[in-house]
PDB file of C-alpha atoms and ligand atoms in Angstrom:
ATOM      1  CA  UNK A   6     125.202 111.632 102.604  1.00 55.00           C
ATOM      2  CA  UNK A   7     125.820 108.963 100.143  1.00 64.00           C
ATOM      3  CA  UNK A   8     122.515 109.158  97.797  1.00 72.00           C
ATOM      4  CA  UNK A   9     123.855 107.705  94.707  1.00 70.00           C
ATOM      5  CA  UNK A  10     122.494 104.390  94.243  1.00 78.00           C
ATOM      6  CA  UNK A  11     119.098 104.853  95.677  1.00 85.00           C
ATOM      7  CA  UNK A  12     117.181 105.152  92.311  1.00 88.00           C
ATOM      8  CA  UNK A  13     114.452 107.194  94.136  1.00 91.00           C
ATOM      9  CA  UNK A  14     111.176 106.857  92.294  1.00 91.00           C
ATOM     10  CA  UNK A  15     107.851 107.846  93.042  1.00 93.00           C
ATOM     11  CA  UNK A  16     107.178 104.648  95.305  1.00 96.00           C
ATOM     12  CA  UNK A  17     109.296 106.637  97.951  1.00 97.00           C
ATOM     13  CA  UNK A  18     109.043 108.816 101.193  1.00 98.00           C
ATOM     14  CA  UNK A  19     110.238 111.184 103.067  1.00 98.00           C
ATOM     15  CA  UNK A  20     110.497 111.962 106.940  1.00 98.00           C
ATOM     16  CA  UNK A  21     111.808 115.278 108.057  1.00 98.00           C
ATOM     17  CA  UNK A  22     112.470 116.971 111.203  1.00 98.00           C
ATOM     18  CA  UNK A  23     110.763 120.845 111.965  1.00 98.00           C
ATOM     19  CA  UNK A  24     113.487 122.271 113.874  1.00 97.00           C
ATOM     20  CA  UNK A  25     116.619 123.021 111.947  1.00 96.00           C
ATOM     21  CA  UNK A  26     115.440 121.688 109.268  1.00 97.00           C
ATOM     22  CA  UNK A  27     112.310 123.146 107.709  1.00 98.00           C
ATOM     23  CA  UNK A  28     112.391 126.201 110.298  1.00 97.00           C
ATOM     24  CA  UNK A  29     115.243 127.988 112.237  1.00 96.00           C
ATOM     25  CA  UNK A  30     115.766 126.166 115.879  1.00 94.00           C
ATOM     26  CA  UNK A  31     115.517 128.375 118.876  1.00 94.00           C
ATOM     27  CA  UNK A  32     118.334 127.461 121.430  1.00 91.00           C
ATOM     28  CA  UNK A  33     116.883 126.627 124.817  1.00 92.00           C
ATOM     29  CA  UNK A  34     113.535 127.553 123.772  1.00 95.00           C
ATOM     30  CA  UNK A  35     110.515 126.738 121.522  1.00 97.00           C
ATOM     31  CA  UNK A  36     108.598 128.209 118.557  1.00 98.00           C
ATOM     32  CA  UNK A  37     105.740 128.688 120.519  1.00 98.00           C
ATOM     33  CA  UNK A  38     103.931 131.607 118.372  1.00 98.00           C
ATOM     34  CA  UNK A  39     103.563 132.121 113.959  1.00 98.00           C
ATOM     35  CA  UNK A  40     106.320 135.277 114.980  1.00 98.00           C
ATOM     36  CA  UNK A  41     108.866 132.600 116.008  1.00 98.00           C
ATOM     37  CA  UNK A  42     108.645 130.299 113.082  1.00 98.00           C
ATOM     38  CA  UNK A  43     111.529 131.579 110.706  1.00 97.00           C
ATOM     39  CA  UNK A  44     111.650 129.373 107.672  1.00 97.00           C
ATOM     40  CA  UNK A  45     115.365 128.359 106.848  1.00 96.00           C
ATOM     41  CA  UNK A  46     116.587 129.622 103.499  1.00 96.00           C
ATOM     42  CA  UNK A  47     114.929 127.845 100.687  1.00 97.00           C
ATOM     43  CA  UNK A  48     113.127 125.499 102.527  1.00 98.00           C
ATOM     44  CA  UNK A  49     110.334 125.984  99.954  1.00 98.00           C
ATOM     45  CA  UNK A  50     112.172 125.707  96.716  1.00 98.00           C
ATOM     46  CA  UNK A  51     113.059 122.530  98.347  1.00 98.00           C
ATOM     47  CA  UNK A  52     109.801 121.240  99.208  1.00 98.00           C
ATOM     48  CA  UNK A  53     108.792 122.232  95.858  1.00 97.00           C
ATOM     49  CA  UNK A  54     111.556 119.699  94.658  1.00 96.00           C
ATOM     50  CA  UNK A  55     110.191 116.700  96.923  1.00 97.00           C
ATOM     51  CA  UNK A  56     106.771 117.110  96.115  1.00 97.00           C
ATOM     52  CA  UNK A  57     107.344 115.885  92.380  1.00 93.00           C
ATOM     53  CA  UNK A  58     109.508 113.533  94.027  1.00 94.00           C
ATOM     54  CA  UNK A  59     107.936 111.638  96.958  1.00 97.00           C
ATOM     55  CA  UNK A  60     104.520 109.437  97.177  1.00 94.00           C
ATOM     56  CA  UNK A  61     104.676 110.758 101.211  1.00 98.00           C
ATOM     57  CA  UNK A  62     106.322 113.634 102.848  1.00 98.00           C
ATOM     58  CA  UNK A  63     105.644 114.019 106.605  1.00 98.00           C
ATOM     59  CA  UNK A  64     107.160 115.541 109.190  1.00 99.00           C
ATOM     60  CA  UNK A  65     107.896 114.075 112.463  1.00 98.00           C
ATOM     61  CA  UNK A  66     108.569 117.042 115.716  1.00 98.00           C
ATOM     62  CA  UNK A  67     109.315 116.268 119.036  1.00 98.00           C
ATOM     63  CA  UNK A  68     107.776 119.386 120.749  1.00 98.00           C
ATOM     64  CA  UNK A  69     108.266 118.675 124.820  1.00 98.00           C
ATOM     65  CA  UNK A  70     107.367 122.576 125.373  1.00 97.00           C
ATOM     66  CA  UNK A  71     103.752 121.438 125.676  1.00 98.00           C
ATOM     67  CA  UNK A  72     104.695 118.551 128.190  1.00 98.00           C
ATOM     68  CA  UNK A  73     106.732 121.619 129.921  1.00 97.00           C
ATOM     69  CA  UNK A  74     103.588 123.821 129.226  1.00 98.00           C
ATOM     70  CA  UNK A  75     105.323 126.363 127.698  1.00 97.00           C
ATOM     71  CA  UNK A  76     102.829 126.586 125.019  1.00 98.00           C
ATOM     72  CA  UNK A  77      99.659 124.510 124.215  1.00 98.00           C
ATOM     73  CA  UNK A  78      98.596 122.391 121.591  1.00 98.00           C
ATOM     74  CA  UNK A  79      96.358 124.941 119.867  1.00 98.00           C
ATOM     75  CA  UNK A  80      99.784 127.249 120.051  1.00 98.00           C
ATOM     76  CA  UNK A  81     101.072 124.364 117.875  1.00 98.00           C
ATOM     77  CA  UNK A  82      98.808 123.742 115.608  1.00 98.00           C
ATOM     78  CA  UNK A  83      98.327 127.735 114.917  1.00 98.00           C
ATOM     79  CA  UNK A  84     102.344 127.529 113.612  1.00 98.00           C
ATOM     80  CA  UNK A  85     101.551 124.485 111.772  1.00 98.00           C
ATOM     81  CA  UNK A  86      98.421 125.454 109.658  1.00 98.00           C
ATOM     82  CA  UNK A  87     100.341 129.072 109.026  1.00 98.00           C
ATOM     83  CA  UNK A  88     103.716 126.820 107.442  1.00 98.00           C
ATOM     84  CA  UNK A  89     101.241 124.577 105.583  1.00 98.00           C
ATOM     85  CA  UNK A  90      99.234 127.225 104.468  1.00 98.00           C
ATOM     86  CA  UNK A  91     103.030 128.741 103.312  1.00 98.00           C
ATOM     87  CA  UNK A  92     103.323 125.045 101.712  1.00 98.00           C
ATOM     88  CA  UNK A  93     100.454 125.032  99.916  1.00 98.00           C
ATOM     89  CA  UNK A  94     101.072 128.547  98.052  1.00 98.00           C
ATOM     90  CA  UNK A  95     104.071 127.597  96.479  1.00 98.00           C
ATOM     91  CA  UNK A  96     102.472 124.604  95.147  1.00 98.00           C
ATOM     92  CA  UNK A  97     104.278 122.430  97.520  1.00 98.00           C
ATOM     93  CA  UNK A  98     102.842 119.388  99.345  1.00 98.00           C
ATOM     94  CA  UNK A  99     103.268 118.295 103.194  1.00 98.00           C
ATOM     95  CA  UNK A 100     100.927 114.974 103.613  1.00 98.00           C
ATOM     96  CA  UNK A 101     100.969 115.415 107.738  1.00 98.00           C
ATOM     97  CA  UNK A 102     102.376 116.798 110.743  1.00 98.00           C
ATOM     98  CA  UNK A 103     103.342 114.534 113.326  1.00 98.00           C
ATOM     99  CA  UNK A 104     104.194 115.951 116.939  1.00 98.00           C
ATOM    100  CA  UNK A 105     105.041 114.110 119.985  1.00 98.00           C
ATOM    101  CA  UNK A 106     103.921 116.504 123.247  1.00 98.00           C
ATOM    102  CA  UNK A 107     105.649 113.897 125.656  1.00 98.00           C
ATOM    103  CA  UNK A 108     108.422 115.056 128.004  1.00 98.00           C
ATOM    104  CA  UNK A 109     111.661 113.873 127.338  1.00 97.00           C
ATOM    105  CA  UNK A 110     112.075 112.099 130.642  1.00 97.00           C
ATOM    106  CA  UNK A 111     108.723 110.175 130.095  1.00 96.00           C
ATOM    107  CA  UNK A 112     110.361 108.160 127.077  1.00 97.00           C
ATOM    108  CA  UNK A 113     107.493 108.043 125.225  1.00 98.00           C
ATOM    109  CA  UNK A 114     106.964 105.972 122.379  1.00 98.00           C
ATOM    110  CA  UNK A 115     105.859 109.200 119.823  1.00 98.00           C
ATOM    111  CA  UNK A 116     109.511 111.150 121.183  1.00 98.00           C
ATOM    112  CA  UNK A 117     112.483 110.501 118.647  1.00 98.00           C
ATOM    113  CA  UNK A 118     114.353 108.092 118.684  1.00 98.00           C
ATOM    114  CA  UNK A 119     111.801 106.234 119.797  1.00 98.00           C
ATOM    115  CA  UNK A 120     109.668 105.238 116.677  1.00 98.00           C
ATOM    116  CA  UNK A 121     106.289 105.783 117.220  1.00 98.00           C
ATOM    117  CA  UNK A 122     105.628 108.937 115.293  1.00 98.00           C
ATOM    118  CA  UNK A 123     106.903 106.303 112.126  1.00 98.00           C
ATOM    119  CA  UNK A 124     104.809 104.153 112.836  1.00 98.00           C
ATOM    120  CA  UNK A 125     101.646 106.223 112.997  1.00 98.00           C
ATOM    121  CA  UNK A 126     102.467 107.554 109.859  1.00 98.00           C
ATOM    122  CA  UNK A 127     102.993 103.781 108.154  1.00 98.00           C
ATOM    123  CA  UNK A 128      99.174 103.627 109.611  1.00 98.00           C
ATOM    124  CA  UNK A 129      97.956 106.805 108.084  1.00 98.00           C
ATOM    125  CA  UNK A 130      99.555 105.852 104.419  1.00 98.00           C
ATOM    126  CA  UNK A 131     100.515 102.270 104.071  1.00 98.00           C
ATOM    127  CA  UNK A 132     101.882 102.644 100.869  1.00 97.00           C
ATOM    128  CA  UNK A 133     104.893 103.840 103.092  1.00 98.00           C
ATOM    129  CA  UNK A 134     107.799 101.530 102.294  1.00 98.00           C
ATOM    130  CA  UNK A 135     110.378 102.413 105.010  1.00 98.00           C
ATOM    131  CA  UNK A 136     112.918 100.907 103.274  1.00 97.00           C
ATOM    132  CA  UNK A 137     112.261 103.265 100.823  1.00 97.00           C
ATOM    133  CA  UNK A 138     111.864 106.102 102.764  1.00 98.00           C
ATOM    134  CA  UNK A 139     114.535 109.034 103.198  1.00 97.00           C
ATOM    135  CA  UNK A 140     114.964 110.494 107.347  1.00 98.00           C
ATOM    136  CA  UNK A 141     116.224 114.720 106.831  1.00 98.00           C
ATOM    137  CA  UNK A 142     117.267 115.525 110.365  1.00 98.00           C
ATOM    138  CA  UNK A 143     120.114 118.047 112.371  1.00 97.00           C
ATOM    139  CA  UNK A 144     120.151 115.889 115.720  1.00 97.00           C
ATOM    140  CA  UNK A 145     121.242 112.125 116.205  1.00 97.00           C
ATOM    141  CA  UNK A 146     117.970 111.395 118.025  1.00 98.00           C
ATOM    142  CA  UNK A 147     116.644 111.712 114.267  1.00 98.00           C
ATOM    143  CA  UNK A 148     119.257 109.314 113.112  1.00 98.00           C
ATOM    144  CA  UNK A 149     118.757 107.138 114.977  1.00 98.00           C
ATOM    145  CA  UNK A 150     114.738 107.054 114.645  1.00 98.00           C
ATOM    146  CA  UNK A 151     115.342 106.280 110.776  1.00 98.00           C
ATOM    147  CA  UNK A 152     117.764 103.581 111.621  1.00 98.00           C
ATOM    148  CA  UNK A 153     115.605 101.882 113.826  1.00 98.00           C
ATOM    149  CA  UNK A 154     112.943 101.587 111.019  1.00 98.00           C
ATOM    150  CA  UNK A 155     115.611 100.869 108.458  1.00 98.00           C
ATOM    151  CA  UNK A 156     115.292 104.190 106.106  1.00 98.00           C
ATOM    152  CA  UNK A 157     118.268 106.135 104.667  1.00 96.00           C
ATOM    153  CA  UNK A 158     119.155 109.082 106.966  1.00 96.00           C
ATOM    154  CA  UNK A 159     120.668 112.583 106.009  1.00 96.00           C
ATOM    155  CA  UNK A 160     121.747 114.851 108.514  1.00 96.00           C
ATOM    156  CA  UNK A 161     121.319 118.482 107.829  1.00 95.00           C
ATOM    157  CA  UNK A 162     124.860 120.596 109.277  1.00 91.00           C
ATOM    158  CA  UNK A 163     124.302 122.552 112.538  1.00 82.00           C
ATOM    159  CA  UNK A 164     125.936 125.595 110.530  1.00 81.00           C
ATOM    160  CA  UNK A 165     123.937 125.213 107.456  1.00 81.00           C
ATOM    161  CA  UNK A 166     125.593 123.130 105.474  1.00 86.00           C
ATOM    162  CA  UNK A 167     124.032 120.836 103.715  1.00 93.00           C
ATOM    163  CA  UNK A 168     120.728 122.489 104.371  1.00 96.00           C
ATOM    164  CA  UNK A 169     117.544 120.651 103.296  1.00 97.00           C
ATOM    165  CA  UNK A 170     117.564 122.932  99.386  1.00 96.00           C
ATOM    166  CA  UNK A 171     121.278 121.327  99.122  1.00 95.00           C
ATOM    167  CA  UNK A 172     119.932 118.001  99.906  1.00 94.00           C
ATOM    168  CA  UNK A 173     116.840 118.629  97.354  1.00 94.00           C
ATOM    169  CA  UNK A 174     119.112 119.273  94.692  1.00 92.00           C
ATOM    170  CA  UNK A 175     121.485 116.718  95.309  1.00 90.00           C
ATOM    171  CA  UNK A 176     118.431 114.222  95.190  1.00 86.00           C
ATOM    172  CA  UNK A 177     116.592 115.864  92.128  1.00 79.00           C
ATOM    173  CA  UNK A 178     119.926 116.021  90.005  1.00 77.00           C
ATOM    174  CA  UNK A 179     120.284 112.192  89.973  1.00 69.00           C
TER     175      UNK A 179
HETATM  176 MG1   MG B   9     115.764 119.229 114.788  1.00 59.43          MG
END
């Protein structure tokens, strides 16, 4: 992660992943229930950190287990208004949610890496500059989604390290 000579100002935004990012990622499975949403460590000491930070923070989830029907979109939406109501108690700030349903073997335009979910978002707020905009993701499908719109990618370690508080400080100590 080479965040050194970005000179990140208030003009910018970030894009992060749900799974293994914000919230712990269930192998061969989804959070499908508020009991199966396990924040990662810190996760809202961090977003504490970006809110002072960012113009925009949204998150962008590929969630197939409602294509699969393995849970609905009201299932979703229950986790997601329980982790932004967790947001908004610390005084941290989430702008939107952005979900793709699709299955993976549909290739939808909303599913990572296709850029869709991006693009909706540069709709919703289009004070969003993506080439100042920061992608936080643990998969290369996420990777690649911020390079195809040109923003600065992080990846978050599969064991941990750096989590999304390491990247928050890194970021807020410039
Ligand atoms: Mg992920």
């Amino acid at each position: 992660m080479s965040l050194d000579h970005l000179n990140i100002d208030k003009s910018w935004s970030l894009f992060l992943d749900r799974d293994g990012v914000i919230n712990k990622r269930l192998p061969n499975d989804y959070v499908k229930s508020i009991e199966e949403f396990e924040l990662l460590p810190h996760v809202l000491d961090a977003l504490v950190r970006f809110s002072d930070m960012f113009a925009r923070i949204v998150v962008v989830t590929n969630q197939q287990g409602i294509g699969k029907g393995a849970m609905s979109e009201t299932d979703l939406s229950l986790v997601h208004d329980h982790f932004m109501k967790s947001v908004e108690r610390v005084g941290a700030r989430i702008d939107k949610i952005y979900f793709c349903p699709e299955l993976a073997t549909a290739n939808p335009e909303c599913r990572k890496p296709n850029t869709g979910m991006g693009l909706e978002a540069k709709r919703d707020f289009p004070e969003i500059d993506f080439e100042k905009s920061i992608m936080i993701g643990d998969s290369p499908s996420d990777i690649e989604f911020g390079d195809r719109l040109g923003m600065h990618c992080i990846k978050i370690g599969s064991d941990g390290f750096p989590s999304l508080f390491h990247v928050a400080e890194r970021i807020t100590s410039q």
